[in-house]
mmCIF file of C-alpha atoms in Angstrom:
data_model
loop_
_atom_site.group_PDB
_atom_site.id
_atom_site.type_symbol
_atom_site.label_atom_id
_atom_site.label_comp_id
_atom_site.label_asym_id
_atom_site.label_seq_id
_atom_site.Cartn_x
_atom_site.Cartn_y
_atom_site.Cartn_z
ATOM 1 C CA SER A 191 18.834 -13.267 -4.806
ATOM 2 C CA ALA A 192 15.703 -13.005 -6.949
ATOM 3 C CA THR A 193 12.437 -11.193 -6.393
ATOM 4 C CA THR A 194 9.881 -13.215 -4.414
ATOM 5 C CA ALA A 195 6.731 -14.097 -6.386
ATOM 6 C CA TRP A 196 3.271 -14.566 -4.883
ATOM 7 C CA ASN A 197 1.184 -16.218 -7.593
ATOM 8 C CA GLY A 198 -2.412 -16.266 -6.428
ATOM 9 C CA GLY A 199 -3.553 -18.168 -3.331
ATOM 10 C CA TRP A 200 -3.016 -17.965 0.419
ATOM 11 C CA TYR A 201 0.268 -17.097 2.174
ATOM 12 C CA VAL A 202 0.868 -17.217 5.940
ATOM 13 C CA VAL A 203 3.626 -15.194 7.638
ATOM 14 C CA GLN A 204 5.023 -16.639 10.875
ATOM 15 C CA GLY A 205 7.915 -15.371 12.990
ATOM 16 C CA THR A 206 10.340 -12.874 11.476
ATOM 17 C CA VAL A 207 10.551 -12.823 7.669
ATOM 18 C CA VAL A 208 12.793 -10.464 5.675
ATOM 19 C CA ILE A 209 12.438 -10.231 1.888
ATOM 20 C CA SER A 210 15.243 -8.042 0.564
ATOM 21 C CA GLN A 211 14.656 -8.129 -3.207
ATOM 22 C CA GLY A 212 11.002 -7.119 -3.296
ATOM 23 C CA VAL A 213 7.803 -9.016 -4.071
ATOM 24 C CA THR A 214 5.806 -9.322 -7.266
ATOM 25 C CA PHE A 215 2.321 -10.802 -7.257
ATOM 26 C CA SER A 216 -0.345 -11.830 -9.717
ATOM 27 C CA GLY A 217 -3.955 -12.925 -9.373
ATOM 28 C CA ASP A 218 -5.782 -12.900 -6.060
ATOM 29 C CA VAL A 219 -3.287 -13.043 -3.178
ATOM 30 C CA TYR A 220 -4.410 -13.459 0.451
ATOM 31 C CA LEU A 221 -1.739 -12.748 3.081
ATOM 32 C CA ILE A 222 -2.283 -13.760 6.722
ATOM 33 C CA LEU A 223 -0.132 -12.069 9.367
ATOM 34 C CA SER A 224 0.129 -14.550 12.237
ATOM 35 C CA ASP A 225 0.200 -13.228 15.794
ATOM 36 C CA ASP A 226 3.510 -11.563 16.713
ATOM 37 C CA CYS A 227 4.977 -11.986 13.209
ATOM 38 C CA ASP A 228 7.174 -9.359 11.552
ATOM 39 C CA LEU A 229 7.265 -9.246 7.745
ATOM 40 C CA SER A 230 9.773 -6.788 6.280
ATOM 41 C CA VAL A 231 9.896 -6.214 2.509
ATOM 42 C CA GLU A 232 12.623 -4.099 0.949
ATOM 43 C CA ASN A 233 12.308 -2.924 -2.675
ATOM 44 C CA GLY A 234 8.525 -2.859 -2.545
ATOM 45 C CA ILE A 235 5.536 -5.016 -3.421
ATOM 46 C CA ALA A 236 4.036 -4.677 -6.909
ATOM 47 C CA GLY A 237 1.529 -6.653 -8.882
ATOM 48 C CA GLN A 238 -1.478 -7.116 -11.085
ATOM 49 C CA GLY A 239 -4.581 -8.456 -9.330
ATOM 50 C CA ASN A 240 -5.977 -8.151 -5.840
ATOM 51 C CA LEU A 241 -3.953 -8.167 -2.624
ATOM 52 C CA THR A 242 -5.737 -8.802 0.697
ATOM 53 C CA VAL A 243 -4.053 -8.695 4.134
ATOM 54 C CA TYR A 244 -5.527 -10.372 7.216
ATOM 55 C CA ALA A 245 -4.403 -10.618 10.846
ATOM 56 C CA GLN A 246 -4.745 -13.853 12.786
ATOM 57 C CA SER A 247 -6.362 -11.961 15.676
ATOM 58 C CA THR A 248 -7.619 -8.486 16.536
ATOM 59 C CA GLY A 249 -5.690 -7.928 19.777
ATOM 60 C CA GLY A 250 -2.327 -6.439 20.582
ATOM 61 C CA ALA A 251 -0.513 -9.461 19.156
ATOM 62 C CA GLN A 252 -1.557 -8.674 15.563
ATOM 63 C CA GLY A 253 1.162 -9.312 13.029
ATOM 64 C CA ARG A 254 3.237 -6.504 11.546
ATOM 65 C CA MET A 255 4.243 -5.792 7.981
ATOM 66 C CA SER A 256 6.648 -3.085 6.838
ATOM 67 C CA VAL A 257 7.440 -2.284 3.218
ATOM 68 C CA VAL A 258 9.920 0.187 1.704
ATOM 69 C CA GLY A 259 10.002 0.905 -2.024
ATOM 70 C CA SER A 260 13.000 1.555 -4.243
ATOM 71 C CA PRO A 261 13.294 3.681 -7.386
ATOM 72 C CA VAL A 262 12.529 2.298 -10.843
ATOM 73 C CA MET A 263 12.496 4.096 -14.180
ATOM 74 C CA GLU A 264 9.106 4.741 -15.801
ATOM 75 C CA GLY A 265 9.803 6.537 -19.043
ATOM 76 C CA ASP A 266 12.094 9.438 -18.168
ATOM 77 C CA CYS A 267 11.072 9.490 -14.501
ATOM 78 C CA SER A 268 12.501 7.771 -11.456
ATOM 79 C CA VAL A 269 9.590 6.678 -9.235
ATOM 80 C CA SER A 270 9.396 4.690 -6.024
ATOM 81 C CA ARG A 271 6.311 3.051 -4.568
ATOM 82 C CA GLY A 272 6.165 0.980 -1.398
ATOM 83 C CA ILE A 273 3.120 -1.024 -2.507
ATOM 84 C CA ARG A 274 1.774 -0.780 -6.058
ATOM 85 C CA VAL A 275 -1.415 -2.663 -6.862
ATOM 86 C CA ASN A 276 -2.932 -2.686 -10.331
ATOM 87 C CA GLY A 277 -6.269 -3.889 -8.990
ATOM 88 C CA SER A 278 -7.648 -3.770 -5.447
ATOM 89 C CA PHE A 279 -5.825 -3.692 -2.106
ATOM 90 C CA THR A 280 -7.670 -4.654 1.089
ATOM 91 C CA VAL A 281 -6.434 -4.597 4.691
ATOM 92 C CA ASN A 282 -8.632 -6.412 7.223
ATOM 93 C CA GLY A 283 -6.182 -6.397 10.137
ATOM 94 C CA GLY A 284 -2.587 -6.189 11.276
ATOM 95 C CA THR A 285 -0.165 -3.289 11.471
ATOM 96 C CA VAL A 286 0.944 -2.230 8.007
ATOM 97 C CA LYS A 287 3.586 0.479 7.513
ATOM 98 C CA VAL A 288 4.601 1.434 3.981
ATOM 99 C CA GLU A 289 7.207 3.949 2.818
ATOM 100 C CA GLY A 290 7.591 5.049 -0.778
ATOM 101 C CA GLY A 291 11.371 5.163 -0.730
ATOM 102 C CA GLU A 292 13.611 7.930 -2.054
ATOM 103 C CA SER A 293 13.330 8.839 -5.731
ATOM 104 C CA GLU A 294 14.068 11.749 -8.053
ATOM 105 C CA SER A 295 10.541 12.250 -9.366
ATOM 106 C CA ASP A 296 7.754 10.555 -7.351
ATOM 107 C CA SER A 297 7.578 8.686 -4.054
ATOM 108 C CA ILE A 298 4.265 7.087 -3.092
ATOM 109 C CA GLY A 299 3.678 4.934 -0.022
ATOM 110 C CA ILE A 300 0.625 3.021 -1.313
ATOM 111 C CA TYR A 301 -0.443 3.251 -4.963
ATOM 112 C CA VAL A 302 -3.696 1.495 -5.935
ATOM 113 C CA ASP A 303 -5.170 2.082 -9.367
ATOM 114 C CA GLU A 304 -8.652 0.736 -8.595
ATOM 115 C CA GLU A 305 -9.929 0.254 -5.048
ATOM 116 C CA LEU A 306 -8.444 0.530 -1.553
ATOM 117 C CA ILE A 307 -10.441 -1.010 1.314
ATOM 118 C CA ILE A 308 -9.407 -0.723 4.975
ATOM 119 C CA ASP A 309 -11.716 -2.672 7.307
ATOM 120 C CA GLY A 310 -9.403 -3.132 10.278
ATOM 121 C CA GLY A 311 -5.897 -2.855 11.637
ATOM 122 C CA THR A 312 -3.552 0.112 11.422
ATOM 123 C CA VAL A 313 -2.221 1.359 8.090
ATOM 124 C CA THR A 314 0.458 4.043 7.823
ATOM 125 C CA ALA A 315 1.663 5.155 4.380
ATOM 126 C CA ILE A 316 4.445 7.684 3.904
ATOM 127 C CA GLY A 317 5.901 9.291 0.790
ATOM 128 C CA SER A 318 9.665 9.795 0.981
ATOM 129 C CA ASP A 319 12.220 12.248 -0.410
ATOM 130 C CA ALA A 320 11.325 13.070 -4.031
ATOM 131 C CA GLU A 321 10.141 15.967 -6.177
ATOM 132 C CA ASN A 322 6.561 14.797 -5.470
ATOM 133 C CA SER A 323 5.605 12.666 -2.485
ATOM 134 C CA THR A 324 2.240 11.115 -1.643
ATOM 135 C CA GLY A 325 1.213 8.923 1.284
ATOM 136 C CA ILE A 326 -1.686 7.139 -0.463
ATOM 137 C CA TYR A 327 -2.862 7.365 -4.065
ATOM 138 C CA VAL A 328 -6.122 5.661 -5.107
ATOM 139 C CA GLY A 329 -7.148 5.872 -8.741
ATOM 140 C CA TYR A 330 -10.809 5.047 -8.304
ATOM 141 C CA GLN A 331 -12.307 4.537 -4.833
ATOM 142 C CA PHE A 332 -11.463 4.267 -1.145
ATOM 143 C CA PHE A 333 -13.650 2.580 1.469
ATOM 144 C CA THR A 334 -13.038 2.257 5.190
ATOM 145 C CA SER A 335 -15.358 1.222 7.976
ATOM 146 C CA GLY A 336 -12.839 0.329 10.666
ATOM 147 C CA GLY A 337 -9.218 0.597 11.612
ATOM 148 C CA THR A 338 -6.834 3.524 11.555
ATOM 149 C CA VAL A 339 -5.355 5.018 8.393
ATOM 150 C CA THR A 340 -2.579 7.619 8.377
ATOM 151 C CA ALA A 341 -1.321 9.028 5.065
ATOM 152 C CA ILE A 342 1.703 11.344 5.184
ATOM 153 C CA GLY A 343 3.011 13.088 2.097
ATOM 154 C CA GLY A 344 6.644 13.324 3.104
ATOM 155 C CA THR A 345 9.278 16.014 2.711
ATOM 156 C CA ALA A 346 8.806 17.039 -0.941
ATOM 157 C CA ASP A 347 7.952 20.575 -2.008
ATOM 158 C CA ARG A 348 4.809 19.037 -3.485
ATOM 159 C CA SER A 349 3.599 16.763 -0.716
ATOM 160 C CA ILE A 350 0.118 15.171 -0.596
ATOM 161 C CA GLY A 351 -1.206 13.020 2.245
ATOM 162 C CA PHE A 352 -4.054 11.289 0.386
ATOM 163 C CA LEU A 353 -5.035 11.596 -3.282
ATOM 164 C CA ALA A 354 -8.136 9.921 -4.752
ATOM 165 C CA GLY A 355 -8.780 10.156 -8.490
ATOM 166 C CA ASN A 356 -6.586 11.197 -11.370
ATOM 167 C CA GLU A 357 -5.256 14.694 -10.725
ATOM 168 C CA ASN A 358 -4.392 15.072 -14.429
ATOM 169 C CA GLU A 359 -8.045 14.450 -15.411
ATOM 170 C CA PRO A 360 -10.247 16.693 -13.235
ATOM 171 C CA ASP A 361 -13.437 15.032 -14.538
ATOM 172 C CA ASN A 362 -12.167 11.668 -13.236
ATOM 173 C CA GLY A 363 -12.453 12.329 -9.511
ATOM 174 C CA GLY A 364 -12.060 9.574 -6.966
ATOM 175 C CA TYR A 365 -14.664 8.375 -4.494
ATOM 176 C CA MET A 366 -14.144 8.118 -0.729
ATOM 177 C CA ASN A 367 -16.479 6.470 1.801
ATOM 178 C CA ILE A 368 -15.425 6.706 5.455
ATOM 179 C CA SER A 369 -17.856 5.175 7.947
ATOM 180 C CA GLY A 370 -18.227 3.135 11.136
ATOM 181 C CA THR A 371 -15.305 3.257 13.550
ATOM 182 C CA ALA A 372 -12.743 4.278 10.934
ATOM 183 C CA ASN A 373 -10.151 6.906 11.816
ATOM 184 C CA VAL A 374 -8.413 8.571 8.826
ATOM 185 C CA THR A 375 -5.663 11.217 8.999
ATOM 186 C CA ALA A 376 -3.994 12.759 5.950
ATOM 187 C CA ILE A 377 -1.041 15.139 6.249
ATOM 188 C CA GLY A 378 0.519 16.870 3.227
#
């Protein structure tokens, strides 16, 4: 079957949904996790634009989303990212678990080239088996004022829990703002 496409707009997840061939998105996508739903995405989520996740409620019935990446070739390197956003990624609620997936070169749980905002819910991002593994990579800035964020590098020799800014350009450091009731843990 083909990759699922989310082309701008609002999407509501109800019940148990399994997407086995990955998701691509474009534009501004708003995803609502209904109470007690389970969304499982294999082969990752990748897109250009802004991805925002909401939960229907804030209690124990919040919806769940799990994503596992798969390797793709970028130049001479095999890389795997669970969620790759060329834009901004915002989580306002729900339980979101993302794994980079096994790869030869790089495995990154969540890769955001601009801005990552966590204002609620529980987000866990894990790099998997690879030469380099990173839980969360943010190219520009990270904001959180609520919720719980856990970033785990994985099992690589070079394992990083959370990386903000471009490590290859030391003058281009990332910005992090952690405030309110936010709880952030990063493990290399």
